[in-house]
Amino acid sequence: MANGQWFPPDWPERIRALADGTLTPVTPKRAATVMLLKDTDAGPAVHMLRRRASMAFAGGAYAYPGGGVDPRDDDHLVRWAGPTRAWWAGRLGVDESAAQAIVCAAVRETYEEAGVLLAGPDADSVVGDTTGADWEADRAALVARELSFADFLDRRGLVLRSDLLGAWTRWITPEFEARRYDTWFFVAALPEGQRTRNVSTEADRTVWIRPEDAAAAYDKGELLMMPPTIATLRQLVPCGSPAEALTAARERDLAPVLAQARLVGDEVVLSWPGHDEFTQHIPNGAAPA
């Protein structure tokens, strides 16, 4: 393996089926993921999870906390602070209900998978330590979908701090994938007084790592990642602090990145527009390198 690029082994077969019309693309589900950043003496570091090797999809690959939208993220009016739902709708290119759901999913999943909560008693504060037994009980109830995020905030008298998030990029799972997600990537700074925990059932390791170090390890084949992950890491390298990343997020283009696959002679060419490093030439009957 020349680098840490990960591809599912069934992609070539599915790409050919899509090309010959025997595969119908599934509709992607909305999702959100958060690049959580903190300052260190060596520069900003990002929080990453390693997916368990037993996972059917991307086992062993490094990623950020995140996941799919809970239908209740749409249906309940979430206690809210920061830019309005209308503002987020314009920024994300969706309607207001979907905007709430995506932002809510970003905050909820960060709490579920990293124990970090981007919420506070009011628009000017953030909760501190969230490691107590009562917090853990609520986090587990959220994971089990026994508790909606709106009800969680109501019970604790908290508001979601949407101003602590910066929308960074948007990637859509290729049309030939069996499980597809329309994923918005966000940046956020680790709130003062909080710390990350390895609480995700899908991860067997968590790290704080400088984006440039993670990218270098990927280039050496030491860290396994999917294209969106390494692409966003490279984009974070110029940012000298979490605050710089949040500022840079305001000008980021959120046009979705979607892989393209085409048959050229006796091979499949797989590419991501604007990301030439991921282009693959796959001979008939072979899996990606």
XYZ file of C-alpha atoms in Angstrom:
289
model
C 0.000 0.000 0.000
C 1.606 3.276 -1.119
C -0.447 5.273 1.392
C -3.312 4.824 3.820
C -6.114 5.196 1.286
C -9.016 2.841 2.020
C -11.544 1.484 -0.471
C -14.207 -1.223 -0.026
C -13.209 -4.373 -1.930
C -16.577 -4.628 -3.701
C -16.339 -1.197 -5.342
C -15.087 -2.342 -8.785
C -17.976 -4.777 -9.175
C -20.511 -2.192 -8.036
C -18.991 0.497 -10.294
C -19.356 -1.778 -13.308
C -22.949 -2.588 -12.320
C -23.732 1.138 -12.096
C -22.134 1.716 -15.485
C -24.173 -1.008 -17.207
C -27.431 0.051 -15.567
C -27.958 -2.956 -13.294
C -27.362 -0.983 -10.093
C -29.779 1.708 -8.877
C -28.174 4.258 -6.537
C -29.663 4.455 -3.052
C -30.643 7.838 -1.639
C -27.945 9.168 0.711
C -28.870 9.804 4.330
C -27.964 13.117 5.927
C -25.050 13.032 8.344
C -22.623 15.322 10.147
C -19.093 14.955 11.474
C -16.970 17.320 13.563
C -13.256 18.037 13.417
C -12.722 18.891 17.071
C -9.583 21.011 17.578
C -7.497 22.135 20.533
C -4.350 24.218 20.989
C -1.127 22.462 22.002
C 2.455 23.678 22.443
C 3.219 22.198 19.010
C 0.224 23.768 17.319
C -3.434 22.760 16.860
C -4.376 19.101 17.198
C -7.484 17.327 15.923
C -9.382 14.565 17.696
C -9.649 11.315 15.697
C -11.196 7.893 16.278
C -9.986 4.585 14.882
C -12.887 2.447 13.733
C -12.856 -1.076 15.125
C -11.297 -3.611 12.774
C -14.487 -5.681 13.087
C -16.604 -2.923 11.512
C -18.062 -3.947 8.159
C -17.306 -0.558 6.661
C -13.868 1.114 6.914
C -12.674 -1.134 9.732
C -9.354 0.158 11.086
C -9.706 3.553 9.394
C -9.306 6.830 11.272
C -12.189 9.303 11.216
C -13.825 12.073 13.254
C -16.802 11.849 15.626
C -19.991 11.866 13.614
C -23.002 9.991 12.366
C -26.410 10.125 10.782
C -29.271 12.487 11.523
C -31.806 11.211 14.066
C -35.334 11.838 12.673
C -36.135 13.625 15.940
C -33.408 16.175 15.125
C -35.939 17.452 12.550
C -39.175 17.031 14.419
C -38.503 18.762 17.740
C -37.712 22.428 18.215
C -34.233 22.287 19.744
C -33.222 24.953 22.272
C -30.908 27.116 20.165
C -28.288 29.876 20.381
C -26.027 31.439 17.781
C -26.814 31.998 14.081
C -30.468 31.334 13.324
C -31.848 28.273 11.587
C -32.512 30.487 8.562
C -28.851 31.531 8.497
C -27.713 27.915 8.705
C -30.180 26.940 5.977
C -28.534 29.440 3.668
C -25.035 28.328 4.656
C -25.713 24.600 4.234
C -27.930 24.914 1.172
C -30.968 23.198 2.721
C -34.279 24.203 4.276
C -34.542 25.335 7.902
C -35.756 21.983 9.234
C -32.856 20.154 7.578
C -30.419 22.813 8.782
C -31.501 22.277 12.381
C -31.215 18.509 11.957
C -27.679 18.665 10.498
C -26.354 21.103 13.112
C -28.108 19.147 15.855
C -26.583 15.901 14.574
C -23.104 17.473 14.621
C -23.457 18.532 18.272
C -25.232 15.356 19.395
C -22.792 12.961 17.715
C -19.798 14.828 19.165
C -21.271 14.312 22.612
C -22.219 10.692 21.942
C -18.840 9.678 20.498
C -16.376 11.971 22.271
C -18.160 13.139 25.425
C -17.801 16.795 24.364
C -20.914 18.956 24.486
C -21.231 22.190 22.486
C -24.050 23.571 24.623
C -24.485 25.825 27.634
C -27.000 27.393 30.007
C -27.214 30.443 27.728
C -25.826 31.961 24.543
C -22.647 33.139 26.292
C -21.589 30.049 28.241
C -20.636 26.399 27.727
C -20.979 23.507 30.152
C -17.808 22.415 31.929
C -16.953 18.868 32.988
C -19.389 16.312 31.523
C -17.815 13.152 32.933
C -20.105 12.504 35.920
C -22.339 9.450 36.237
C -25.491 11.473 35.554
C -23.994 12.895 32.353
C -22.923 9.414 31.276
C -26.441 8.079 31.832
C -27.860 10.768 29.568
C -25.165 10.175 26.942
C -25.942 6.436 26.918
C -29.663 7.180 26.562
C -28.923 9.388 23.558
C -26.838 6.648 21.941
C -29.625 4.109 22.524
C -32.146 6.614 21.051
C -34.123 6.386 24.289
C -33.769 10.165 24.636
C -34.004 12.827 21.957
C -31.425 15.602 21.905
C -34.178 18.208 22.266
C -35.460 16.503 25.438
C -31.887 16.175 26.733
C -31.319 19.925 26.375
C -34.715 20.723 27.927
C -34.073 18.508 30.956
C -30.742 20.162 31.626
C -31.802 23.700 30.789
C -29.227 24.015 28.026
C -29.139 25.626 24.591
C -27.288 24.271 21.568
C -24.400 26.665 20.756
C -24.506 26.709 16.961
C -22.000 29.570 16.963
C -19.296 27.164 18.172
C -19.453 25.301 14.839
C -17.977 26.261 11.483
C -19.195 24.501 8.332
C -16.117 23.231 6.481
C -17.031 20.962 3.561
C -19.597 18.489 2.253
C -18.969 15.026 0.819
C -21.522 12.588 -0.599
C -20.853 8.859 -0.649
C -20.397 7.631 -4.252
C -23.508 6.479 -6.118
C -22.239 2.913 -6.366
C -21.975 2.445 -2.577
C -24.557 0.290 -0.796
C -24.717 2.654 2.192
C -24.634 6.309 1.263
C -24.367 9.483 3.328
C -24.607 13.167 2.503
C -22.169 14.406 5.129
C -21.434 17.943 6.276
C -18.039 18.388 7.961
C -17.724 21.005 10.705
C -14.872 22.428 12.770
C -15.143 23.272 16.474
C -12.782 24.104 19.328
C -12.695 21.925 22.454
C -14.564 23.938 25.103
C -12.618 25.002 28.174
C -13.091 22.581 31.064
C -14.124 19.650 28.867
C -12.074 16.681 27.710
C -12.602 13.960 25.148
C -13.250 10.355 26.137
C -13.174 7.138 24.140
C -16.866 6.361 24.519
C -17.787 5.358 20.970
C -18.824 1.733 20.582
C -17.474 1.879 17.019
C -13.926 2.960 17.954
C -11.082 1.094 19.616
C -8.679 4.051 19.883
C -8.777 7.830 20.026
C -5.930 10.292 19.493
C -5.190 13.987 19.497
C -2.854 14.527 16.576
C -1.609 17.491 14.559
C -3.191 17.484 11.088
C 0.236 17.553 9.407
C 1.385 14.552 11.465
C -1.743 12.582 10.626
C -1.338 13.419 6.931
C 2.315 12.365 7.001
C 1.387 9.060 8.644
C -1.258 8.505 5.968
C 1.303 9.186 3.226
C 3.578 6.522 4.756
C 0.740 4.000 4.918
C 0.743 4.049 8.725
C -2.769 5.446 9.197
C -5.728 4.217 7.181
C -8.266 6.838 6.069
C -11.063 7.404 3.592
C -10.676 10.243 1.046
C -12.798 12.841 2.911
C -10.752 12.387 6.072
C -7.304 12.872 4.578
C -8.595 15.670 2.333
C -9.915 17.646 5.308
C -6.736 17.017 7.299
C -4.661 18.557 4.519
C -7.029 21.542 4.444
C -6.547 22.089 8.194
C -2.735 22.215 8.039
C -2.481 25.971 7.228
C -4.620 26.888 10.254
C -2.417 27.951 13.153
C -5.116 27.586 15.806
C -8.700 26.403 16.302
C -9.764 30.057 16.108
C -8.102 30.381 12.691
C -9.921 27.267 11.496
C -13.267 28.682 12.627
C -12.518 31.931 10.836
C -11.467 30.085 7.679
C -14.695 28.056 7.786
C -16.736 31.185 7.032
C -15.337 31.325 3.490
C -15.280 27.606 2.742
C -17.103 26.358 -0.378
C -19.759 23.804 0.561
C -20.411 22.517 -2.957
C -20.689 18.736 -2.456
C -17.814 16.466 -3.449
C -19.075 13.324 -5.204
C -16.887 10.614 -6.718
C -17.172 9.892 -10.423
C -16.619 6.463 -11.960
C -16.328 5.755 -15.655
C -15.284 2.852 -17.843
C -12.245 3.595 -20.017
C -11.233 0.668 -22.178
C -10.548 -2.299 -19.927
C -10.366 -0.359 -16.692
C -12.545 1.629 -14.320
C -11.367 5.169 -13.563
C -12.495 6.404 -10.161
C -11.991 10.077 -9.307
C -13.113 12.833 -6.947
C -13.407 16.258 -8.644
C -10.856 18.646 -7.188
C -8.943 15.866 -5.433
C -6.630 14.299 -7.982
C -4.622 12.357 -5.394
C -7.501 9.894 -4.975
C -7.851 8.958 -8.658
C -7.719 5.201 -9.161
C -7.329 3.159 -12.363
C -8.792 -0.258 -11.683
C -8.283 -3.055 -14.244
C -11.261 -5.303 -14.948
C -11.555 -7.960 -12.303
C -9.249 -6.150 -9.855
C -9.810 -4.305 -6.595
C -8.508 -0.770 -5.902
C -4.854 -0.546 -4.912
